Amino acid sequence: MKLSKMHLRTLREVPSEAEIPSHVLLLRAGMIKKIVSGVYGFMPLGYRSLRKIEGIIREEMDRAGGQEINMSAIQPAELWQESGRWYAYGPELWRLKDRSGRDFCLGPTHEEIFTDIVRNEVSSYRQLPLNLYQIQHKYRDEARPRFGLMRSREFIMKDAYTFDKSYEDLDKSYDTMYGAYERIFNRCGLTYRAVEADTGAIGGSNSHEFTALSEVGESEVAYCEKCNMAATSERAECLDAPAEDCEMLALEEVLTPGTKTIEDVANFLGLPQSRTMKALLFVTYNQEGKEDGYVAAFLRGDRELNKTKLVNALGIPEHALEFADEEKMGAETGCVGGFTGPMGLRNCKIAVDSELLGIKNLCTGACKLDHHVKNVNYGRDYEADIVADLKMLKEGDPCPVCKNPVKYARGIEVGQIFKLGTKYSESMGACYKDENMEEHHIVMGCYGIGVTRTLAAIVEQHHDGDGILWPVSVAPYHAIITIVSSGEPAQESLAEEVYDELVAAGVEALLDDRSERAGVKFKDADLLGIPVRITVGKKAGEGIVEYKLRRSPANEEVDRAEAVRRAIEFVNKEK
Ligand code: ATP
Ligand code: MG
């Protein structure tokens, strides 16, 4: 392709809305276009890279036994009502009505649609196992669309669903898909970790997230360097502090004026924060979106609440729990902002972190302005409606498996896989008959990859101050031939010959024949990140060109044939 003919507009300036390198560079390289907040279109070069990622995914999905289909983005509400997710999915679900008032949504994911197909078309064990997938647009009305393709409202996902006869067969399907995901992300040039994950709104029992390591990622991963523990921060189990075997002291109410935070109380009373207990106050919402109760969650003062664990313990979706208005909640439950303890609370669920059962003589709020109580003990002084691990595992905490201090890394969730079990086949009635004509629920798994997010993650891991450094496997083109002085016949003809030879050998090449200054062309070549660069300049008459890889600084003068040979060899090795 000749750049003079290509629809390409690169930007010198950093677009003001872009905060992270992948967003800046994809916009500056003219690869994506913002349509409206959280909605992007793909321009020629960006679309080529996107199709290459899709190609890798297709190859590996097909190799893993998947069959590609393509379902609609529009989905009828009835299916979501059947699965219970019309409510559970919450405000991210993009709902719409047709002209006669019937409810629909734009699919954020497709468990319902795929389960519906299979319940209607599969009836016998002979038709199982089955692995169906698609690559298409998904819609989520994200609260905070940001970072370009990372968190958008319209994005491309590969979603696959497996249907098996038994849990043992599901384990096999899951392992096959896990292996396919490893190959996909390796081939995309990503450095990633596969970590245990929470199942969230998708549901099911067991899940892994594939997280591309990056400082700008929104996912946090806890991992242990000694054993193989690796989990998302939401999922990571946090060990309880060892139970204490000391005497329970008598309760003592103390005056603690103005000490609204744990830090204030601990300082005021000269206690470590780990000898205090803090309250977090929430309101819950029912299916109609109306307030339907209050929750007070208690943790050791120096711990942080893990909201995912709390909603899981309460058995409600994440969007049904919000921080309460303390005054309003106080009138009904007796809590007092900054001075709430479990004693004296009424009309509210008490959720207690499991380690509080073993720690003795803690100081907590007295449910009375400017007062705390010392020596509070679980069992003797208060009880709970829910006891569970509600705390966030933090960097340096003991690993839940081997007790070695855990480490934390940030990353971008590029894929997630789930063992769904019979969650959807039960709610939607998807069954098969076995050899004895006995009926069973089909056992399901589901497997997503954020295709557009993967594109952004690749740029996040492969760039420098001048632009993108595409891995060959997903580069929009493999090589770019730059004519230093367009209009010079010797340079133009040599460049065209080199271009023709590369194309004939299957190298995807760009020819920068634009009548721009050489400096502009080099800057664009750096920005676009094409892996191999061949520059045809003053020595064209002698058949000498410059050969350079985008990812290394070395720039060598070589014979034209040598440049072509090296380019072909490099591309074939890396693609
Ligand atoms: P997140 O936690 O980032 O919101 P999720 O866990 O809700 O993602 P899944 O339902 O697991 O996402 O969807 C499968 C994949 O789709 C994710 O692993 C991610 O790569 C991608 N994805 C999800 N939401 C978005 C989005 N808003 N924009 C781009 N890609 C997304
Ligand atoms: Mg996910």
XYZ file of C-alpha atoms and ligand atoms in Angstrom:
607
model
C 0.000 0.000 0.000
C 1.260 3.442 -0.883
C 0.937 5.945 1.926
C 0.116 8.671 -0.596
C -3.110 6.778 -1.300
C -3.917 5.709 2.225
C -6.540 7.449 4.291
C -4.247 8.330 7.168
C -4.209 11.315 9.455
C -1.625 11.340 12.213
C -1.647 13.915 14.987
C 1.356 15.730 16.460
C -0.509 16.901 19.536
C -1.680 14.688 22.365
C -5.499 14.699 22.298
C -6.693 16.341 25.507
C -9.080 13.562 26.544
C -6.435 10.839 26.391
C -4.649 9.981 29.639
C -2.838 6.712 29.015
C -0.265 5.831 26.334
C -2.404 3.379 24.354
C -5.252 5.868 24.053
C -2.888 8.718 23.112
C -0.945 6.649 20.567
C -3.905 4.952 18.882
C -5.524 8.377 18.398
C -2.280 10.054 17.312
C -1.492 7.265 14.860
C -4.939 7.766 13.323
C -5.862 4.150 14.092
C -9.047 4.813 16.036
C -11.615 7.605 15.999
C -13.769 8.716 18.862
C -17.439 8.863 17.889
C -18.802 9.799 21.308
C -17.720 9.051 24.888
C -16.891 5.345 25.132
C -17.625 4.648 21.460
C -14.821 4.302 18.914
C -14.449 3.535 15.249
C -11.464 1.906 13.527
C -9.504 3.526 10.720
C -7.552 1.528 8.108
C -4.377 0.774 10.091
C -6.188 0.206 13.385
C -8.682 -2.066 11.698
C -5.907 -4.190 10.192
C -4.386 -4.801 13.637
C -7.795 -5.547 15.074
C -8.422 -8.125 12.336
C -5.080 -9.750 13.035
C -5.963 -10.183 16.691
C -9.309 -11.618 15.631
C -7.476 -13.937 13.243
C -5.255 -15.292 16.022
C -8.304 -15.791 18.237
C -10.183 -17.608 15.443
C -7.276 -19.936 14.742
C -6.862 -20.875 18.373
C -10.597 -21.190 19.028
C -11.001 -23.451 16.013
C -8.000 -25.492 17.123
C -9.658 -25.889 20.538
C -12.758 -27.320 18.878
C -14.861 -24.158 18.768
C -17.395 -23.463 16.014
C -17.934 -19.859 15.056
C -21.431 -18.449 14.801
C -22.714 -14.889 14.879
C -25.679 -13.811 16.983
C -27.484 -10.486 17.123
C -26.511 -7.647 19.428
C -30.214 -7.006 20.090
C -31.654 -9.392 22.656
C -35.240 -9.702 23.909
C -35.794 -8.892 27.597
C -37.755 -12.123 28.137
C -34.581 -14.228 27.992
C -32.913 -12.009 30.572
C -35.976 -12.161 32.787
C -35.849 -15.945 32.610
C -32.234 -16.061 33.753
C -32.896 -13.435 36.436
C -30.345 -11.043 34.993
C -32.743 -8.383 33.706
C -32.534 -7.220 37.328
C -29.146 -8.579 38.418
C -27.138 -6.963 35.625
C -28.092 -3.474 36.767
C -27.630 -0.119 35.086
C -24.811 -1.279 32.802
C -27.365 -3.198 30.756
C -28.261 -1.018 27.787
C -32.046 -1.304 27.621
C -34.311 -0.175 24.816
C -37.916 -0.508 23.697
C -39.311 -1.074 20.264
C -42.181 1.028 18.862
C -44.784 -1.108 20.562
C -43.129 -0.854 23.965
C -41.530 -4.300 24.096
C -38.279 -4.413 26.104
C -34.916 -5.330 24.606
C -31.284 -4.898 25.505
C -28.059 -4.559 23.585
C -26.092 -7.627 24.597
C -23.308 -7.019 27.135
C -22.641 -10.790 26.920
C -24.601 -13.714 25.449
C -25.166 -16.520 27.974
C -28.958 -16.271 27.555
C -28.910 -16.332 23.756
C -26.528 -19.296 23.557
C -28.416 -21.223 26.236
C -31.614 -20.557 24.315
C -30.141 -21.951 21.093
C -28.885 -25.053 22.808
C -32.047 -25.787 24.783
C -33.993 -25.706 21.523
C -31.530 -27.609 19.371
C -29.758 -30.055 21.653
C -31.612 -32.903 23.289
C -29.321 -35.921 23.280
C -25.959 -36.765 24.854
C -24.825 -37.561 21.319
C -24.823 -33.838 20.500
C -22.449 -33.021 23.359
C -19.856 -31.674 24.005
C -20.379 -28.466 22.061
C -18.232 -25.350 21.891
C -19.776 -22.327 20.153
C -18.208 -18.894 19.849
C -18.597 -15.551 18.152
C -16.669 -12.321 17.719
C -18.988 -9.319 17.739
C -19.901 -5.997 19.327
C -20.972 -5.826 22.950
C -22.654 -2.945 24.736
C -22.283 -1.880 28.359
C -23.423 1.467 29.643
C -20.330 1.831 31.819
C -20.501 4.363 34.651
C -17.083 5.710 33.694
C -16.083 4.927 30.125
C -12.426 5.890 29.880
C -8.978 5.181 28.542
C -10.231 4.786 24.970
C -10.621 1.129 24.029
C -9.890 -0.055 27.586
C -13.272 0.701 29.049
C -15.705 1.620 26.350
C -19.469 1.360 26.000
C -19.316 -0.418 22.652
C -16.502 -2.935 22.281
C -15.655 -6.157 20.500
C -15.618 -9.371 22.471
C -14.940 -12.942 21.584
C -17.359 -14.947 23.658
C -17.443 -18.717 23.714
C -19.781 -21.115 25.495
C -19.210 -24.794 26.168
C -21.923 -27.357 26.787
C -21.038 -30.627 28.477
C -22.694 -33.699 29.963
C -20.956 -33.565 33.322
C -18.761 -31.505 35.580
C -15.786 -33.743 34.703
C -16.323 -32.954 31.036
C -16.653 -29.246 31.868
C -13.257 -29.441 33.600
C -11.775 -30.775 30.355
C -13.430 -28.082 28.231
C -12.259 -25.432 30.671
C -8.664 -26.701 30.576
C -8.710 -26.754 26.772
C -9.931 -23.165 26.684
C -7.386 -22.133 29.307
C -4.663 -23.506 27.013
C -6.171 -21.714 24.004
C -6.135 -18.441 25.952
C -2.472 -18.914 26.834
C -1.621 -19.414 23.165
C -3.742 -16.439 22.063
C -2.151 -13.989 24.469
C 1.351 -15.329 23.810
C 0.852 -14.904 20.087
C -0.408 -11.349 20.667
C 2.916 -10.598 22.375
C 1.403 -9.936 25.798
C 3.037 -10.489 29.174
C 0.199 -11.643 31.400
C -0.837 -13.619 34.439
C -3.781 -16.005 34.700
C -5.307 -15.491 38.132
C -8.274 -16.774 40.088
C -11.213 -14.415 39.844
C -14.619 -13.623 41.269
C -17.552 -14.665 39.110
C -19.497 -11.384 39.427
C -22.698 -10.866 37.440
C -21.899 -13.797 35.118
C -22.234 -16.307 37.959
C -20.868 -19.823 38.353
C -18.317 -21.431 40.602
C -14.842 -21.106 39.275
C -13.129 -18.484 37.173
C -9.797 -17.187 35.917
C -8.909 -13.775 34.636
C -6.104 -13.219 32.150
C -4.429 -9.999 33.155
C -1.908 -8.212 30.928
C 0.577 -6.626 33.305
C 0.543 -2.835 33.119
C 0.816 0.083 35.523
C -2.217 1.737 33.946
C -4.420 -1.348 34.344
C -7.551 -1.185 36.455
C -7.186 -4.720 37.827
C -5.130 -5.566 40.862
C -3.607 -8.968 41.172
C -2.283 -10.504 44.362
C 0.305 -13.213 43.881
C 2.766 -15.228 45.852
C 6.307 -15.808 44.678
C 6.686 -18.938 46.793
C 3.594 -20.958 45.891
C 1.338 -20.580 42.839
C -1.343 -18.441 44.471
C -2.529 -15.667 42.145
C -5.918 -14.002 42.381
C -7.619 -10.718 41.644
C -7.797 -8.385 44.623
C -11.591 -8.918 44.785
C -11.222 -12.643 44.909
C -8.066 -13.137 47.027
C -8.801 -14.786 50.323
C -7.355 -12.969 53.340
C -6.301 -15.007 56.369
C -7.745 -14.082 59.744
C -5.367 -12.794 62.379
C -4.752 -15.622 64.876
C -7.414 -15.918 67.571
C -6.396 -14.563 70.962
C -6.612 -16.614 74.071
C -6.886 -13.880 76.676
C -9.485 -12.858 79.192
C -12.419 -10.693 78.186
C -12.253 -7.418 80.105
C -15.217 -5.433 81.319
C -16.884 -3.041 78.902
C -15.889 0.569 79.375
C -17.514 3.554 77.695
C -15.067 6.371 76.996
C -15.479 9.976 75.921
C -13.750 10.509 72.537
C -14.818 13.969 71.341
C -14.604 14.635 67.609
C -12.774 11.383 66.819
C -14.680 10.384 63.699
C -12.019 8.308 61.987
C -10.225 5.173 63.122
C -6.954 7.090 63.026
C -8.379 9.801 65.332
C -9.760 7.323 67.865
C -6.617 5.207 67.880
C -4.421 8.288 68.401
C -6.729 9.758 71.011
C -6.817 6.564 73.061
C -3.205 5.610 72.355
C -4.204 2.285 70.741
C -2.879 0.666 67.596
C -5.562 0.698 64.866
C -5.536 -3.092 64.997
C -7.089 -2.887 68.483
C -10.105 -1.033 67.086
C -13.075 -2.143 65.055
C -14.646 -0.043 62.344
C -18.109 0.128 60.861
C -19.104 0.684 57.224
C -22.741 1.581 56.686
C -24.711 0.589 53.609
C -28.203 0.695 52.201
C -29.475 -2.111 49.961
C -31.912 -1.891 47.057
C -34.545 -4.348 45.890
C -35.368 -5.438 42.358
C -37.521 -2.368 41.752
C -34.611 -0.130 42.751
C -36.268 0.849 46.081
C -34.343 0.947 49.368
C -35.040 -2.269 51.220
C -32.711 -2.393 54.207
C -29.494 -1.405 55.908
C -26.242 -3.250 56.456
C -23.491 -2.435 58.936
C -20.229 -4.211 58.129
C -17.535 -4.508 60.795
C -13.817 -5.036 60.324
C -10.659 -4.619 62.338
C -9.734 -0.906 62.247
C -6.636 -1.343 60.080
C -8.372 -3.534 57.461
C -10.072 -2.488 54.256
C -13.465 -3.750 53.174
C -13.644 -5.911 50.064
C -17.008 -4.908 48.618
C -17.175 -7.923 46.322
C -16.903 -10.266 49.287
C -19.618 -8.339 51.118
C -22.132 -8.488 48.234
C -21.341 -12.179 47.747
C -21.978 -12.812 51.456
C -25.243 -10.874 51.252
C -26.225 -12.719 48.074
C -27.045 -9.516 46.177
C -25.635 -7.937 43.026
C -22.962 -5.262 43.381
C -25.246 -2.457 42.217
C -27.784 -3.243 44.984
C -25.425 -2.010 47.720
C -24.468 1.615 48.297
C -23.037 3.685 51.121
C -25.878 4.870 53.351
C -26.814 8.391 54.278
C -25.660 8.180 57.911
C -28.275 10.520 59.312
C -31.158 8.805 57.603
C -29.822 5.395 58.569
C -29.200 6.650 62.123
C -32.860 7.559 62.592
C -33.906 3.994 61.784
C -31.038 1.922 63.147
C -29.382 3.920 65.903
C -26.024 4.215 64.145
C -24.075 7.449 64.639
C -21.659 8.525 61.890
C -18.092 7.988 63.125
C -19.272 6.416 66.389
C -21.047 3.262 65.266
C -20.485 -0.080 66.955
C -22.464 -3.305 66.753
C -24.010 -2.841 70.183
C -27.199 -0.816 70.123
C -27.907 -1.237 66.412
C -31.437 -2.233 65.420
C -33.321 -2.829 62.154
C -30.169 -3.561 60.252
C -28.132 -6.550 59.138
C -24.825 -6.925 60.935
C -22.043 -8.413 58.811
C -18.841 -9.174 60.645
C -15.437 -10.043 59.268
C -14.534 -13.533 60.431
C -11.361 -12.554 62.279
C -13.343 -10.416 64.733
C -14.639 -13.617 66.296
C -11.192 -14.424 67.642
C -9.797 -11.014 68.555
C -10.484 -9.894 72.104
C -11.203 -6.562 73.756
C -11.563 -4.246 70.780
C -12.540 -0.604 70.913
C -15.500 0.443 68.793
C -18.180 3.130 68.488
C -20.802 3.355 71.220
C -23.648 4.428 68.861
C -23.563 7.656 70.823
C -22.025 10.944 69.670
C -18.414 11.420 70.870
C -18.301 8.064 72.634
C -16.557 4.748 72.069
C -16.636 1.492 74.037
C -13.551 -0.482 75.007
C -13.238 -4.239 75.513
C -15.952 -5.294 73.106
C -16.045 -9.048 72.411
C -17.955 -11.080 69.868
C -20.426 -13.500 71.434
C -20.507 -11.796 74.810
C -21.414 -8.292 73.618
C -22.813 -8.689 70.100
C -23.630 -11.203 67.441
C -23.852 -11.069 63.685
C -26.297 -11.983 60.930
C -23.396 -12.770 58.625
C -19.846 -13.846 59.415
C -17.486 -14.061 56.433
C -14.093 -13.030 55.147
C -14.912 -9.433 54.180
C -11.422 -7.999 54.059
C -9.068 -6.995 51.298
C -5.804 -8.902 51.088
C -3.063 -6.291 51.028
C 0.508 -6.309 49.767
C 2.693 -7.916 52.451
C -0.177 -9.820 54.114
C 0.446 -13.552 54.518
C -0.423 -15.629 51.447
C -3.669 -17.550 52.113
C -1.993 -20.737 50.852
C 1.591 -20.669 52.177
C 1.748 -17.572 54.439
C 4.659 -16.002 52.549
C 4.113 -12.202 52.184
C 2.015 -11.558 49.043
C 2.914 -9.160 46.259
C 0.647 -6.995 44.153
C 0.729 -6.153 40.469
C -1.519 -4.001 38.303
C -2.892 -5.188 35.039
C -5.495 -5.045 32.305
C -8.133 -7.776 32.285
C -8.006 -8.990 28.689
C -9.999 -12.177 29.184
C -11.987 -14.135 31.699
C -13.214 -17.724 31.754
C -15.923 -19.207 33.966
C -17.223 -22.588 34.992
C -20.925 -21.770 34.949
C -22.126 -25.233 35.863
C -25.908 -25.404 35.599
C -26.723 -21.801 36.543
C -28.234 -20.999 33.134
C -29.313 -24.474 32.110
C -31.406 -24.700 35.293
C -32.963 -21.234 35.157
C -33.643 -21.571 31.427
C -34.308 -25.303 31.213
C -31.513 -26.599 28.956
C -31.387 -30.395 29.268
C -30.146 -33.479 27.454
C -31.122 -37.144 27.684
C -28.395 -39.683 28.501
C -27.992 -43.241 27.147
C -30.802 -44.418 29.425
C -33.149 -41.627 28.353
C -32.705 -39.943 31.712
C -32.776 -36.153 31.617
C -29.967 -33.950 33.012
C -29.087 -30.271 32.964
C -26.358 -29.341 30.528
C -23.167 -28.215 32.275
C -21.855 -24.943 30.875
C -18.740 -22.804 30.716
C -18.240 -19.355 29.221
C -15.111 -17.663 27.980
C -14.626 -13.992 27.022
C -11.817 -12.021 25.450
C -11.971 -8.251 25.117
C -10.665 -7.999 21.560
C -10.539 -4.204 21.398
C -9.143 -4.061 24.930
C -6.466 -6.573 23.917
C -5.437 -4.207 21.112
C -5.029 -1.392 23.641
C -3.177 -3.691 26.069
C -0.681 -4.622 23.342
C 0.063 -0.932 22.724
C 0.330 -0.381 26.468
C 3.053 -3.029 26.680
C 4.762 -2.172 23.381
C 5.511 1.508 22.986
C 8.217 4.093 23.621
C 8.362 7.879 23.706
C 8.042 8.107 19.914
C 5.193 5.732 19.254
C 4.008 2.162 19.021
C 6.244 -0.925 18.658
C 3.868 -3.505 17.201
C 4.783 -7.167 17.589
C 4.918 -8.567 14.045
C 1.940 -10.874 14.703
C -0.481 -7.967 15.133
C 1.263 -5.134 13.265
C -0.979 -3.456 10.661
C 1.885 -3.896 8.177
C 5.196 -5.693 8.621
C 7.519 -3.272 6.868
C 7.628 0.354 5.772
C 9.846 1.628 2.986
C 10.541 5.318 3.280
C 11.648 7.402 0.330
C 13.806 10.196 1.770
C 13.333 12.578 -1.170
C 10.171 11.864 -3.095
C 10.585 13.018 -6.666
C 14.153 11.663 -6.912
C 13.873 9.041 -9.689
C 16.685 6.808 -8.341
C 15.150 6.698 -4.875
C 11.623 6.182 -6.153
C 12.468 3.352 -8.483
C 14.657 1.513 -5.954
C 11.997 1.907 -3.260
C 9.346 0.501 -5.583
C 11.526 -2.473 -6.465
C 12.204 -3.248 -2.799
C 8.490 -2.852 -2.108
C 7.548 -5.238 -4.946
C 10.059 -7.847 -3.791
C 8.768 -7.756 -0.223
C 5.141 -7.989 -1.277
C 5.951 -10.878 -3.613
C 7.505 -12.701 -0.643
C 4.365 -12.249 1.430
C 5.639 -9.344 3.543
C 2.897 -6.784 4.117
C 4.587 -3.551 3.154
C 3.861 0.161 3.132
C 5.616 2.532 0.783
C 5.959 6.070 2.138
C 5.955 7.925 -1.164
C 4.323 11.066 0.209
C 5.824 14.408 -0.735
C 6.530 15.186 2.919
C 9.889 16.112 4.439
C 11.986 13.106 5.493
C 11.713 14.166 9.159
C 7.918 14.000 9.012
C 8.027 10.561 7.416
C 10.419 9.208 10.066
C 8.283 10.612 12.863
C 5.193 8.982 11.387
C 7.007 5.672 10.918
C 7.983 5.723 14.606
C 4.460 6.649 15.637
C 2.807 3.939 13.517
C 5.223 1.365 14.909
C 5.719 -0.770 11.783
C 8.314 -3.388 12.873
C 10.755 -3.199 9.916
C 11.904 0.046 8.338
C 13.855 0.293 5.097
C 14.971 3.791 4.155
C 15.882 4.624 0.591
C 17.956 7.815 0.381
C 21.080 9.326 -1.171
C 22.835 6.009 -1.830
C 19.939 4.643 -3.883
C 22.068 4.962 -7.006
C 24.561 2.481 -5.515
C 21.793 0.093 -4.457
C 22.386 0.865 -0.767
C 19.534 1.340 1.728
C 19.191 1.627 5.506
C 17.711 -1.278 7.457
C 16.264 -0.764 10.917
C 13.959 -2.529 13.311
C 11.520 -0.285 15.114
C 12.373 -1.889 18.440
C 16.139 -1.497 18.245
C 18.256 1.616 17.729
C 20.701 0.020 15.240
C 20.372 1.506 11.769
C 22.572 -0.205 9.183
C 23.487 0.598 5.635
C 23.114 -2.572 3.607
C 22.776 -3.724 0.071
C 19.135 -3.681 -1.116
C 19.060 -7.472 -1.557
C 20.399 -7.951 1.958
C 17.694 -5.623 3.332
C 14.979 -7.587 1.566
C 16.442 -10.896 2.734
C 16.646 -9.711 6.358
C 13.119 -8.319 6.306
C 11.649 -11.555 4.952
C 13.574 -13.652 7.448
C 12.603 -11.461 10.400
C 8.924 -11.341 9.495
C 8.664 -15.073 8.859
C 10.349 -15.834 12.168
C 8.126 -13.507 14.206
C 4.715 -13.701 12.612
P -14.343 -5.336 33.891
O -14.119 -5.972 35.242
O -13.098 -4.747 33.305
O -15.506 -4.411 33.865
P -15.813 -7.655 33.209
O -15.217 -8.628 34.158
O -17.093 -7.039 33.508
O -14.730 -6.511 32.899
P -16.385 -9.781 31.322
O -17.836 -9.837 31.512
O -15.523 -10.817 31.939
O -15.854 -8.323 31.747
O -16.105 -9.645 29.752
C -15.094 -10.346 29.033
C -13.992 -9.421 28.564
O -14.504 -8.294 27.851
C -13.206 -8.809 29.695
O -12.223 -9.705 30.167
C -12.614 -7.572 29.053
O -11.414 -7.890 28.383
C -13.665 -7.173 28.036
N -14.446 -6.018 28.501
C -15.369 -5.992 29.477
N -15.889 -4.768 29.627
C -15.272 -3.989 28.698
C -15.387 -2.617 28.331
N -16.238 -1.804 28.941
N -14.612 -2.153 27.326
C -13.755 -2.964 26.680
N -13.603 -4.259 26.981
C -14.355 -4.780 27.970
Mg -14.383 -10.159 33.716
